Short mmCIF file of C-alpha atoms in Angstrom, two decimals:
data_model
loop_
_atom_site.label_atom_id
_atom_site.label_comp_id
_atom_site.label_asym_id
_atom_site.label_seq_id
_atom_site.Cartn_x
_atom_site.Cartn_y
_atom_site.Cartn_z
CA UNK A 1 -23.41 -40.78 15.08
CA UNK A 2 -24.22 -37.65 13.24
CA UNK A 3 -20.58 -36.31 13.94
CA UNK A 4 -19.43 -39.24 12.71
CA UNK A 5 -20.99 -39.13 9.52
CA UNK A 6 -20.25 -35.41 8.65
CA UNK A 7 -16.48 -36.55 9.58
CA UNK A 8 -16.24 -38.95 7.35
CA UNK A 9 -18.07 -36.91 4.41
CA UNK A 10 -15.75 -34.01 5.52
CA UNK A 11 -12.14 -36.07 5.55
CA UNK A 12 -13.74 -38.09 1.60
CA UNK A 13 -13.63 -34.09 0.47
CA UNK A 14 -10.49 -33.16 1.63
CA UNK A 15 -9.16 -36.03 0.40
CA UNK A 16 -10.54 -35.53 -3.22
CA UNK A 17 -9.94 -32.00 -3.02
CA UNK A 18 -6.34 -32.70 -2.52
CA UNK A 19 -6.19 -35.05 -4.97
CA UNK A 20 -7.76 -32.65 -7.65
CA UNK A 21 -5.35 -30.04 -6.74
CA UNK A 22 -2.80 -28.82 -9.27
CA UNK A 23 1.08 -28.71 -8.25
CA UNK A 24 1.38 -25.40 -10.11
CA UNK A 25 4.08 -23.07 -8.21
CA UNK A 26 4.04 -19.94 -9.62
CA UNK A 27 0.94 -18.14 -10.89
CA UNK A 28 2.39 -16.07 -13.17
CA UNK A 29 5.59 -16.43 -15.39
CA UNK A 30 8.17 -13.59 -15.02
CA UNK A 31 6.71 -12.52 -18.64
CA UNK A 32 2.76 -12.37 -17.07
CA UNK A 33 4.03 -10.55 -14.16
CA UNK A 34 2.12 -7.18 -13.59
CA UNK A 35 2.78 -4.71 -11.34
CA UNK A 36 -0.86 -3.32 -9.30
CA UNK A 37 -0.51 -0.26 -11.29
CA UNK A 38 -0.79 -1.81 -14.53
CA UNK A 39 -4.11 -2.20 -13.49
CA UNK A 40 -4.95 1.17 -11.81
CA UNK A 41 -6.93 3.95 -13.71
CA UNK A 42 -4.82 5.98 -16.43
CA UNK A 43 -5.20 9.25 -13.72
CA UNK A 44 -3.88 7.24 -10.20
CA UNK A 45 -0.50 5.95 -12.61
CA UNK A 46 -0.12 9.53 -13.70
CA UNK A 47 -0.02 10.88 -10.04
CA UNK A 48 1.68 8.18 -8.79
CA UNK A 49 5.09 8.51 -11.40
CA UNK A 50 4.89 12.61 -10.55
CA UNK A 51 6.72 12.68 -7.48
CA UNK A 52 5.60 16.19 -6.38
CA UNK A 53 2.09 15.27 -7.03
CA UNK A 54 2.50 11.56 -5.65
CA UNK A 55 1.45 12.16 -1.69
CA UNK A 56 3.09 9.19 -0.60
CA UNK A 57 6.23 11.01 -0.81
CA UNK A 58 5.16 13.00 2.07
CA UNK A 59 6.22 10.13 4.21
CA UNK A 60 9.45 9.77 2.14
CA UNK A 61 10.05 13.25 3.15
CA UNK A 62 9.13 12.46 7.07
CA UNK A 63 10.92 9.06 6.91
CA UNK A 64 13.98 10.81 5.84
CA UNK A 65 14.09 13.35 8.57
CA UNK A 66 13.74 10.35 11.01
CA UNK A 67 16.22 8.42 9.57
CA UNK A 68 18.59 10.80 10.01
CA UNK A 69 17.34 12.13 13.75
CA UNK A 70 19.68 12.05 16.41
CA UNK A 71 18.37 10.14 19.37
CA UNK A 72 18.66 7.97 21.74
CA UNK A 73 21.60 7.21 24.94
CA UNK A 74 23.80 6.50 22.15
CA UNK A 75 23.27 9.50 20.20
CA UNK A 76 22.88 7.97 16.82
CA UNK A 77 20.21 7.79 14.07
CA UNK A 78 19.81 5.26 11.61
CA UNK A 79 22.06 7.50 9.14
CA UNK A 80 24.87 6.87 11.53
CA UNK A 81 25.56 3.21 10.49
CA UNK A 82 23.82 2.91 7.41
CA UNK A 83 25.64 5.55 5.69
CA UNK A 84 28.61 3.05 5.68
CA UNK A 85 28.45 1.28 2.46
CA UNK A 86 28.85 -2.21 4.22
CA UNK A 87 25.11 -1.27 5.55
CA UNK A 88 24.01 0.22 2.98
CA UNK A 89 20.26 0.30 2.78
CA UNK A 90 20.23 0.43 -1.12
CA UNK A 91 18.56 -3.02 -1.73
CA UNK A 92 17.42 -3.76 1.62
CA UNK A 93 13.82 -3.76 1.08
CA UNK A 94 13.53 -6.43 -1.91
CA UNK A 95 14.68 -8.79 0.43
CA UNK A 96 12.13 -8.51 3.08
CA UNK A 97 9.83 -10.43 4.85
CA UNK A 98 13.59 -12.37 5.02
CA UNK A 99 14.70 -14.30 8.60
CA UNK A 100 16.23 -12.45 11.41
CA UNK A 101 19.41 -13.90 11.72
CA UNK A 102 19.18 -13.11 15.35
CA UNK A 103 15.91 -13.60 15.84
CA UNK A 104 15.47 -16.95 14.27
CA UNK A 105 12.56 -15.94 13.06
CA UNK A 106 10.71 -13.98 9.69
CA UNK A 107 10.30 -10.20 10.25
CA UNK A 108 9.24 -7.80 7.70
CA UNK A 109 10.70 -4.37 7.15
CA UNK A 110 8.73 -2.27 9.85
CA UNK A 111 9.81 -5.12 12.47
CA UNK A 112 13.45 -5.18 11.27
CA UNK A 113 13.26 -0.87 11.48
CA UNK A 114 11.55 -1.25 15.22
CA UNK A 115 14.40 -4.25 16.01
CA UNK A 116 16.92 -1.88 15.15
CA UNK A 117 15.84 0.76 16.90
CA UNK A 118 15.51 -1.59 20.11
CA UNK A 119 18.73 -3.35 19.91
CA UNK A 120 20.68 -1.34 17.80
CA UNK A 121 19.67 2.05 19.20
CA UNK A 122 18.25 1.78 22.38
CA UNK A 123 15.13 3.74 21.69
CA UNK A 124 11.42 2.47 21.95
CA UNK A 125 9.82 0.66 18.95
CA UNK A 126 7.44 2.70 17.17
CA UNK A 127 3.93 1.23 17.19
CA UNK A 128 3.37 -1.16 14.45
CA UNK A 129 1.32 1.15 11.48
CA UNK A 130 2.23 4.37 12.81
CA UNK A 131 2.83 7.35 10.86
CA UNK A 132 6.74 7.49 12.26
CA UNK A 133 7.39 3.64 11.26
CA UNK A 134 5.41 3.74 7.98
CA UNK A 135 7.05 7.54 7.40
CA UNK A 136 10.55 4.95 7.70
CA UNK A 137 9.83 2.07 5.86
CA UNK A 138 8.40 4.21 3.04
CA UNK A 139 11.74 5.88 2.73
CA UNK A 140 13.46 2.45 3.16
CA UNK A 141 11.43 0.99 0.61
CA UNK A 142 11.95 4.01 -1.69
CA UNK A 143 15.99 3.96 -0.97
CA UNK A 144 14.87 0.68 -3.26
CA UNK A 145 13.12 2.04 -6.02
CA UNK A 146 13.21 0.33 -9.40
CA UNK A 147 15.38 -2.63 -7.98
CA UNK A 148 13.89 -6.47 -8.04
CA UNK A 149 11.89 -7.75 -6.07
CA UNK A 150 14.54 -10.95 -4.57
CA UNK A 151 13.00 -12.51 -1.38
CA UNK A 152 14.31 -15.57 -0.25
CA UNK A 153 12.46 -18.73 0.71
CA UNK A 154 15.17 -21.25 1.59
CA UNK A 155 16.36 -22.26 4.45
CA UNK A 156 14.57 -21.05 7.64
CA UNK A 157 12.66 -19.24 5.29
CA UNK A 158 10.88 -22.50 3.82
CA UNK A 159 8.38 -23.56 6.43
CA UNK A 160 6.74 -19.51 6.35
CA UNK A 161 6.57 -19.58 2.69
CA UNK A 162 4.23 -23.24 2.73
CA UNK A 163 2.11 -21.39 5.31
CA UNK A 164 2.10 -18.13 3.11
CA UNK A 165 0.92 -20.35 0.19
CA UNK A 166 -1.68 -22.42 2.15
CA UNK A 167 -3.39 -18.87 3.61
CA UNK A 168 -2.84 -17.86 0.20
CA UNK A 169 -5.31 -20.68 -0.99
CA UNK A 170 -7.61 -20.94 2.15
CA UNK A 171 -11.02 -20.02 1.96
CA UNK A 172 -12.19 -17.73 4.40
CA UNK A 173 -14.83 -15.42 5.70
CA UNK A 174 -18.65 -15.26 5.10
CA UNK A 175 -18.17 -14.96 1.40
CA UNK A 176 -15.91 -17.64 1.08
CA UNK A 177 -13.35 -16.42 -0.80
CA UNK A 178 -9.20 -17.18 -0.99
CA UNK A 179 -6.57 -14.92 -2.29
CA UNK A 180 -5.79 -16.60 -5.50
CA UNK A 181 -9.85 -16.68 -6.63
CA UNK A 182 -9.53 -12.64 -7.24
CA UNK A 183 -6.04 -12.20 -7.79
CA UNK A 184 -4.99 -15.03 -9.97
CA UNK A 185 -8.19 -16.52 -11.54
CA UNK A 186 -10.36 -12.94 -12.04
CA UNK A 187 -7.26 -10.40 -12.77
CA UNK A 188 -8.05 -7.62 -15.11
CA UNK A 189 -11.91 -8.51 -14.17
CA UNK A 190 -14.07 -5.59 -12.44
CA UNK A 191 -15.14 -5.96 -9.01
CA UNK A 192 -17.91 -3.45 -8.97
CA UNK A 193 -15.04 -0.04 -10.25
CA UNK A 194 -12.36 -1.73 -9.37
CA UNK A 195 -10.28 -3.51 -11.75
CA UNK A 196 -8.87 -6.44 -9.74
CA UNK A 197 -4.84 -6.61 -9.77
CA UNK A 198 -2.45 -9.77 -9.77
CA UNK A 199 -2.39 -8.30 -6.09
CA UNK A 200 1.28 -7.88 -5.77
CA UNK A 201 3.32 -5.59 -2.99
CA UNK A 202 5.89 -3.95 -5.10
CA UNK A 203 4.46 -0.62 -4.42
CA UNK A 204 4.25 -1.10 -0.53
CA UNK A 205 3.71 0.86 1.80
CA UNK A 206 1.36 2.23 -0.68
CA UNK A 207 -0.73 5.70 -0.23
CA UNK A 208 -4.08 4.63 -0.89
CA UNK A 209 -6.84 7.81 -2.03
CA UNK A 210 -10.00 6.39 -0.28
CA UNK A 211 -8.08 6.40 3.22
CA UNK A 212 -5.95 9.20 2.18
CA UNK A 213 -3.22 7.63 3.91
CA UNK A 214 -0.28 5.24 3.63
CA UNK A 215 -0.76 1.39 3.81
CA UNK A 216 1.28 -1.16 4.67
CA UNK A 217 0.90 -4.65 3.14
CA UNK A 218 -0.71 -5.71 6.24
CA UNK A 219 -3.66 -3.13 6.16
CA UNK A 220 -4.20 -4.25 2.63
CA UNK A 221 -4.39 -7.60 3.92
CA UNK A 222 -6.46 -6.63 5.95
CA UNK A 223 -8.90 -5.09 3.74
CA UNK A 224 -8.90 -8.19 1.21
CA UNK A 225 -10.11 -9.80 4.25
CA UNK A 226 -12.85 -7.63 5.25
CA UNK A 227 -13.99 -7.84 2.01
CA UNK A 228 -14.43 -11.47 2.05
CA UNK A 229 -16.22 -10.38 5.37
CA UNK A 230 -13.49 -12.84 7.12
CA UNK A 231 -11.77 -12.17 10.56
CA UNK A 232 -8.74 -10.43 9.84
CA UNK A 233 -5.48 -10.74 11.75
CA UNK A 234 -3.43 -7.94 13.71
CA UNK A 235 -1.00 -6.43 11.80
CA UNK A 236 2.35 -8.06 12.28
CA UNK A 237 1.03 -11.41 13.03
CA UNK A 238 3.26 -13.74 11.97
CA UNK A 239 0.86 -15.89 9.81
CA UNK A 240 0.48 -11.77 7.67
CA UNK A 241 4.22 -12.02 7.34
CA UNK A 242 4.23 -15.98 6.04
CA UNK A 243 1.42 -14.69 3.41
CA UNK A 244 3.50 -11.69 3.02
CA UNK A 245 6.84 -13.76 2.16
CA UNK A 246 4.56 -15.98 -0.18
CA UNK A 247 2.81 -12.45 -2.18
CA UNK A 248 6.21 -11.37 -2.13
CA UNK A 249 8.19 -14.56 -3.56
CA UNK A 250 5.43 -14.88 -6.42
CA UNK A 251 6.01 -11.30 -7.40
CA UNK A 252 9.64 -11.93 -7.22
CA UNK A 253 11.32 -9.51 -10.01
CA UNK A 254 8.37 -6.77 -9.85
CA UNK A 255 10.72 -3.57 -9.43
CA UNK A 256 9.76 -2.06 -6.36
CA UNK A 257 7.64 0.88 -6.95
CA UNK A 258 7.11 2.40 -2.99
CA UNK A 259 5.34 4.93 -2.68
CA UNK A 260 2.70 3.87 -5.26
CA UNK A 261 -0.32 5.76 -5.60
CA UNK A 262 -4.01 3.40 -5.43
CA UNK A 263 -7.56 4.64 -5.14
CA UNK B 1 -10.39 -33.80 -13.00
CA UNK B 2 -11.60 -37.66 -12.51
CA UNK B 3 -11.62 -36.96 -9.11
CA UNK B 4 -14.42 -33.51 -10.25
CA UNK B 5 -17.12 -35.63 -10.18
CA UNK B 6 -16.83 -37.35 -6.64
CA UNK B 7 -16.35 -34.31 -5.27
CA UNK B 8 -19.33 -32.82 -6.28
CA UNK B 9 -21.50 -35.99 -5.56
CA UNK B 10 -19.25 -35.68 -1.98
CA UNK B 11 -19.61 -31.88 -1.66
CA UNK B 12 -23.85 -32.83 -2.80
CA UNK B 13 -24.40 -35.09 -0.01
CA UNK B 14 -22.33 -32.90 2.84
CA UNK B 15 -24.51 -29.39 2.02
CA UNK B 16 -27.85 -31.50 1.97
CA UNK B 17 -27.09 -33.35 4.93
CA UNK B 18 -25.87 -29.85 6.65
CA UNK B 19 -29.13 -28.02 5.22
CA UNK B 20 -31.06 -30.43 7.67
CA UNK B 21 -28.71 -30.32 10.30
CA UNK B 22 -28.80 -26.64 10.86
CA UNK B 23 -32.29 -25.77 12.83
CA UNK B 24 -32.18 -22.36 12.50
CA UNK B 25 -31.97 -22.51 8.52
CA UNK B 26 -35.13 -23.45 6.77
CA UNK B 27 -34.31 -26.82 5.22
CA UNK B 28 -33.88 -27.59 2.09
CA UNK B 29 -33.78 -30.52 -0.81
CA UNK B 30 -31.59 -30.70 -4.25
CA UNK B 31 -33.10 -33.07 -6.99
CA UNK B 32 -31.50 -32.22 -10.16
CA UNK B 33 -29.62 -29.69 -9.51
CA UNK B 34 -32.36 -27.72 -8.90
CA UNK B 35 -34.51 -26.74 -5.41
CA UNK B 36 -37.68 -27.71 -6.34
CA UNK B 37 -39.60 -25.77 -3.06
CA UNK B 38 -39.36 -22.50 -2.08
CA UNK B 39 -37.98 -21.42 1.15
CA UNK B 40 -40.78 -19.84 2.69
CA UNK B 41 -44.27 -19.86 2.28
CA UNK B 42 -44.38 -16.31 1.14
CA UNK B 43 -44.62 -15.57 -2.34
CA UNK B 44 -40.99 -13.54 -3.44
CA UNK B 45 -41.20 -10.10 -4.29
CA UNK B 46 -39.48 -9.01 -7.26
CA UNK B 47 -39.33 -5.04 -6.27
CA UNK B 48 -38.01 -5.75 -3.15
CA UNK B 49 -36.15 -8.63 -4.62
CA UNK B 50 -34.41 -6.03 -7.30
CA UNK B 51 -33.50 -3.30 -4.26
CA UNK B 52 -31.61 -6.17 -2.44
CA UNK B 53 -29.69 -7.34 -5.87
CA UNK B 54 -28.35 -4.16 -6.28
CA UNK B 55 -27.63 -2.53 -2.83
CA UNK B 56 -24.74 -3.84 -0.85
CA UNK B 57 -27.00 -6.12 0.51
CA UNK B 58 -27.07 -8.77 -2.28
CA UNK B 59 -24.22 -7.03 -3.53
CA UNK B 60 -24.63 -8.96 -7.38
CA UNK B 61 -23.37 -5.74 -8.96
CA UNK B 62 -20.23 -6.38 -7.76
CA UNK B 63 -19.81 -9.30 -9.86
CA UNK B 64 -22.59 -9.19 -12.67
CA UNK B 65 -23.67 -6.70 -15.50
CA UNK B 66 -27.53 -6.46 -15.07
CA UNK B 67 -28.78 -4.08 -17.60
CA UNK B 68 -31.79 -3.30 -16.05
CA UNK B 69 -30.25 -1.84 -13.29
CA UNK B 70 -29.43 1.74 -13.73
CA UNK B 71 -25.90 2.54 -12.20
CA UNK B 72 -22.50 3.77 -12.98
CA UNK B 73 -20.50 0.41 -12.26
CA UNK B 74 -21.16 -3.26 -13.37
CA UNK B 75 -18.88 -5.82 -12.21
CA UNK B 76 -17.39 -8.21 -14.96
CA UNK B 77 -16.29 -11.12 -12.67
CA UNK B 78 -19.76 -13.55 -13.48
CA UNK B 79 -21.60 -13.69 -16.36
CA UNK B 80 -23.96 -10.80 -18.01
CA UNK B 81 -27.38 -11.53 -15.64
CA UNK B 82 -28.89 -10.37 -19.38
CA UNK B 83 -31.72 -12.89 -19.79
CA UNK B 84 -31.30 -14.68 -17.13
CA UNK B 85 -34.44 -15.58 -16.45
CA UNK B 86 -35.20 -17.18 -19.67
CA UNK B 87 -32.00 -18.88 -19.45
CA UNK B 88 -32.77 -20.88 -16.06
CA UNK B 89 -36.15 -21.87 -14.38
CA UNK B 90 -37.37 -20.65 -10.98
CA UNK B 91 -35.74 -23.52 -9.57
CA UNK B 92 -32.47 -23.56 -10.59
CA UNK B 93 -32.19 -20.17 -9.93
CA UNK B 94 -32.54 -21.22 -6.56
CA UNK B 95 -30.00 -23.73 -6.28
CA UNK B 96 -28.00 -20.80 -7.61
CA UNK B 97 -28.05 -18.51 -4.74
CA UNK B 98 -28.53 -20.84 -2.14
CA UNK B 99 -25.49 -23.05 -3.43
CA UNK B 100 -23.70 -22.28 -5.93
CA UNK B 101 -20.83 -25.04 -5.19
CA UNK B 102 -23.26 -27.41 -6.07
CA UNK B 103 -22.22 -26.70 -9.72
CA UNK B 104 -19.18 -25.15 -9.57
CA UNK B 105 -17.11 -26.26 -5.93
CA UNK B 106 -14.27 -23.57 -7.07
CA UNK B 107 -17.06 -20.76 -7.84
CA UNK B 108 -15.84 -17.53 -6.84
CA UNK B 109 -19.73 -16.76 -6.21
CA UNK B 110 -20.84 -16.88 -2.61
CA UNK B 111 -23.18 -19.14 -1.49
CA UNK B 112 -25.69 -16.52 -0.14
CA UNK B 113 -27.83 -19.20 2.08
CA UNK B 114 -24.98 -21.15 3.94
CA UNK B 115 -23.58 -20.77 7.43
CA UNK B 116 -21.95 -24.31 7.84
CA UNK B 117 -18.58 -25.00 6.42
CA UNK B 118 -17.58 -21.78 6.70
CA UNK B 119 -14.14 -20.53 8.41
CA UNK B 120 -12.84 -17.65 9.98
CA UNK B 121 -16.23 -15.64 9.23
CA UNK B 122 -16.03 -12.07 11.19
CA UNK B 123 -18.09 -12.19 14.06
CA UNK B 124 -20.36 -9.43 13.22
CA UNK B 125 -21.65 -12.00 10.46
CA UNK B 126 -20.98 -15.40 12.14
CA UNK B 127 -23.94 -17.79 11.90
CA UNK B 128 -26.19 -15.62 9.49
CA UNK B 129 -26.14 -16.28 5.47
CA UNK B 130 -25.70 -13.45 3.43
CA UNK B 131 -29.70 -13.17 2.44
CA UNK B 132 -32.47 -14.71 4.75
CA UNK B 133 -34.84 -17.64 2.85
CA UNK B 134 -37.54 -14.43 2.23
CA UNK B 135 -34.56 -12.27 0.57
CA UNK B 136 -33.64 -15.48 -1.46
CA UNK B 137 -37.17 -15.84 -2.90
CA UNK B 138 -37.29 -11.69 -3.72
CA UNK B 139 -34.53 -11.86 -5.66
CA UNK B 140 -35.11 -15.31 -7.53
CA UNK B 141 -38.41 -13.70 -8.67
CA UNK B 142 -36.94 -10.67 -9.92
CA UNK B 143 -34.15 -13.03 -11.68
CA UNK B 144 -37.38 -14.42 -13.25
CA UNK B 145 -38.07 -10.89 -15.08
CA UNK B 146 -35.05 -10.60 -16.76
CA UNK B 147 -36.04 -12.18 -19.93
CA UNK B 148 -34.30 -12.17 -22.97
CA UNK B 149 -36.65 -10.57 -25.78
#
């Protein structure tokens, strides 16, 4: 009896909720778009456009060397067929989290790098968040620097992006709290120091200063969600990727600004 | 936003019929938008009450200016807490912490004496609210002092 009651209460709310709920796309217009370090401190911007001050270029240097590393049975790095200008890797990362044509499924650009290596290379996949595969998709992401953000949602691509969006929306965690209540309702607010960004992922992998160490859009995910003191997911779980394609797709045309530089 | 109001009345109904569902919470009643009894039969202390507001505990800095607080960084999410106290009654103040969605269902301020409703709460928190009932009456009655001259 007491179930029943609370279900009905609990299916009325949904129902009005949904009802209340705006059919808004897109948060921001291409004009409103900001890139995260609009929002950072005057000093991390400064560091982060000096490239021998920036540290995230340390793992630009790194990714470089193992991009162009010999290895493997087959002898080859990933130099040896991206080099070719029919796989060139010059635009590569706007496009990701994109569907794996083989696959079938959405992969980001540390699981495309690690497919690669497996299929294309036969060498082991690098642990997801290592220094080698960030030190890689850095330098991928770099090889990209100042293009467009231009992920796709169509197609296959579709169903991941509705599942970014409702994660995007869904309120989590002790606190309570969804994506869009900081980062689209309180932007250009303080939290505490912080001044709270549109929370874009142009500039990832990103070197963050309080870990002194690169991030990948997953750790900040992560974070966000520790913050809301909400169970976060492993990184590379598909659901991160779907809320990945979604952050991605609403910062569509953000130039890609890997390595940036946050606190 | 015709819908705004059923929702709340919806919302109003759920929270006070999972406030006496819950026996590990102290129970609690809503009349006016306002929570007429205190949680605990202990009278709130505003010194401790002002120690939990502004350590990580309470955490309001993160989202308030309070200018009796002496420290670097003031959140500017919520409102200035400036006067607070002369602003709202004991009561409301209550309804505040305790349940905030009460008056705003889209309020980006936690609800600081809730465990139901809640999902995917990490487990090192699951089933506690942010504050206990005593830490909700401390820092109610140090909201009280911060009057507006």
């Amino acid at each position: 009896m007491n179930y029943f009651i609370k279900l009905i209460i609990f299916i009325l709310a949904i129902f009005l909720f949904k009802k209340m709920c705006f059919s808004e796309d897109k948060p921001y217009s291409e004009q409103e778009l900001k890139s995260g370090s609009y929002f950072a401190k005057k000093e991390t911007r400064e560091i982060e456009k000096d490239d021998f001050a920036n540290p995230g270029m340390i793992w630009v240097e790194r990714g470089e060397e193992i991009f162009n590393l010999i290895q493997g049975p087959k002898n080859i790095s990933c130099a040896s067929c991206h080099n070719s200008s029919n796989l060139s890797l010059a635009n590569a990362a706007t496009k990701y989290p994109k569907i794996d044509k083989k696959e079938k499924y959405l992969v980001n650009l540390e699981q495309k790098i690690n497919l690669c290596r497996k299929n294309k290379m036969d060498v082991k996949s690098f642990e997801l968040e290592s220094k080698p595969l960030l030190s890689l998709s850095t330098y991928v992401s770099y090889l990209s620097r100042g293009k467009a953000m231009n992920v796709s949602i169509d197609g296959e691509a579709k169903k991941y992006f509705l599942r970014g969006k409702e994660l995007y929306f869904r309120r989590i965690g002790q606190m309570n709290l969804a994506c869009n209540q900081c980062h689209d309702e309180q932007a250009g607010s303080f939290l505490r120091s912080e001044k709270i960004s549109q929370g874009h992922i142009n500039g990832f992998p990103a070197y963050l200063m309080r870990w002194d160490n690169i991030a990948s859009a997953h750790k900040r995910f992560q974070f966000c969600n520790n913050q809301a003191r909400a169970e976060p997911l492993d990184i590379g779980h598909i659901d991160y990727n779907a809320l990945q394609l979604y952050i991605a797709w609403r910062g569509n045309s953000l130039l890609i600004e890997s390595p940036s530089v946050r606190r | 936003m015709y819908y705004f109001k059923h929702l709340i009345f919806v919302l109003y109904l759920y929270s006070w019929y999972s406030a006496f569902a819950d026996e590990s919470m102290v129970s609690y009643e809503i009349i006016d938008f306002e929570i007429p009894k205190p949680l605990t039969n202990q009278l709130g202390d505003p010194i401790k009450g002002k120690i939990i507001a502004s350590s990580r505990k309470g955490n309001c800095l993160a989202c308030h200016v309070i200018p009796e607080v002496d420290e670097m960084f003031h959140g500017t999410v919520g409102p200035s807490l400036k006067g607070v106290g002369s602003r709202y009654n004991i009561n409301e103040l209550r309804l505040r912490l305790v349940n905030p969605y009460i008056l705003n269902p889209d309020s980006i301020m936690p609800a600081f004496y809730k465990v139901k409703g809640l999902e995917k709460v990490d487990k090192n928190f699951y089933g506690n609210p942010i504050l206990n009932a005593q830490e909700i009456e401390d820092v109610i009655s140090w909201l009280m002092t911060l009057k507006s001259e």
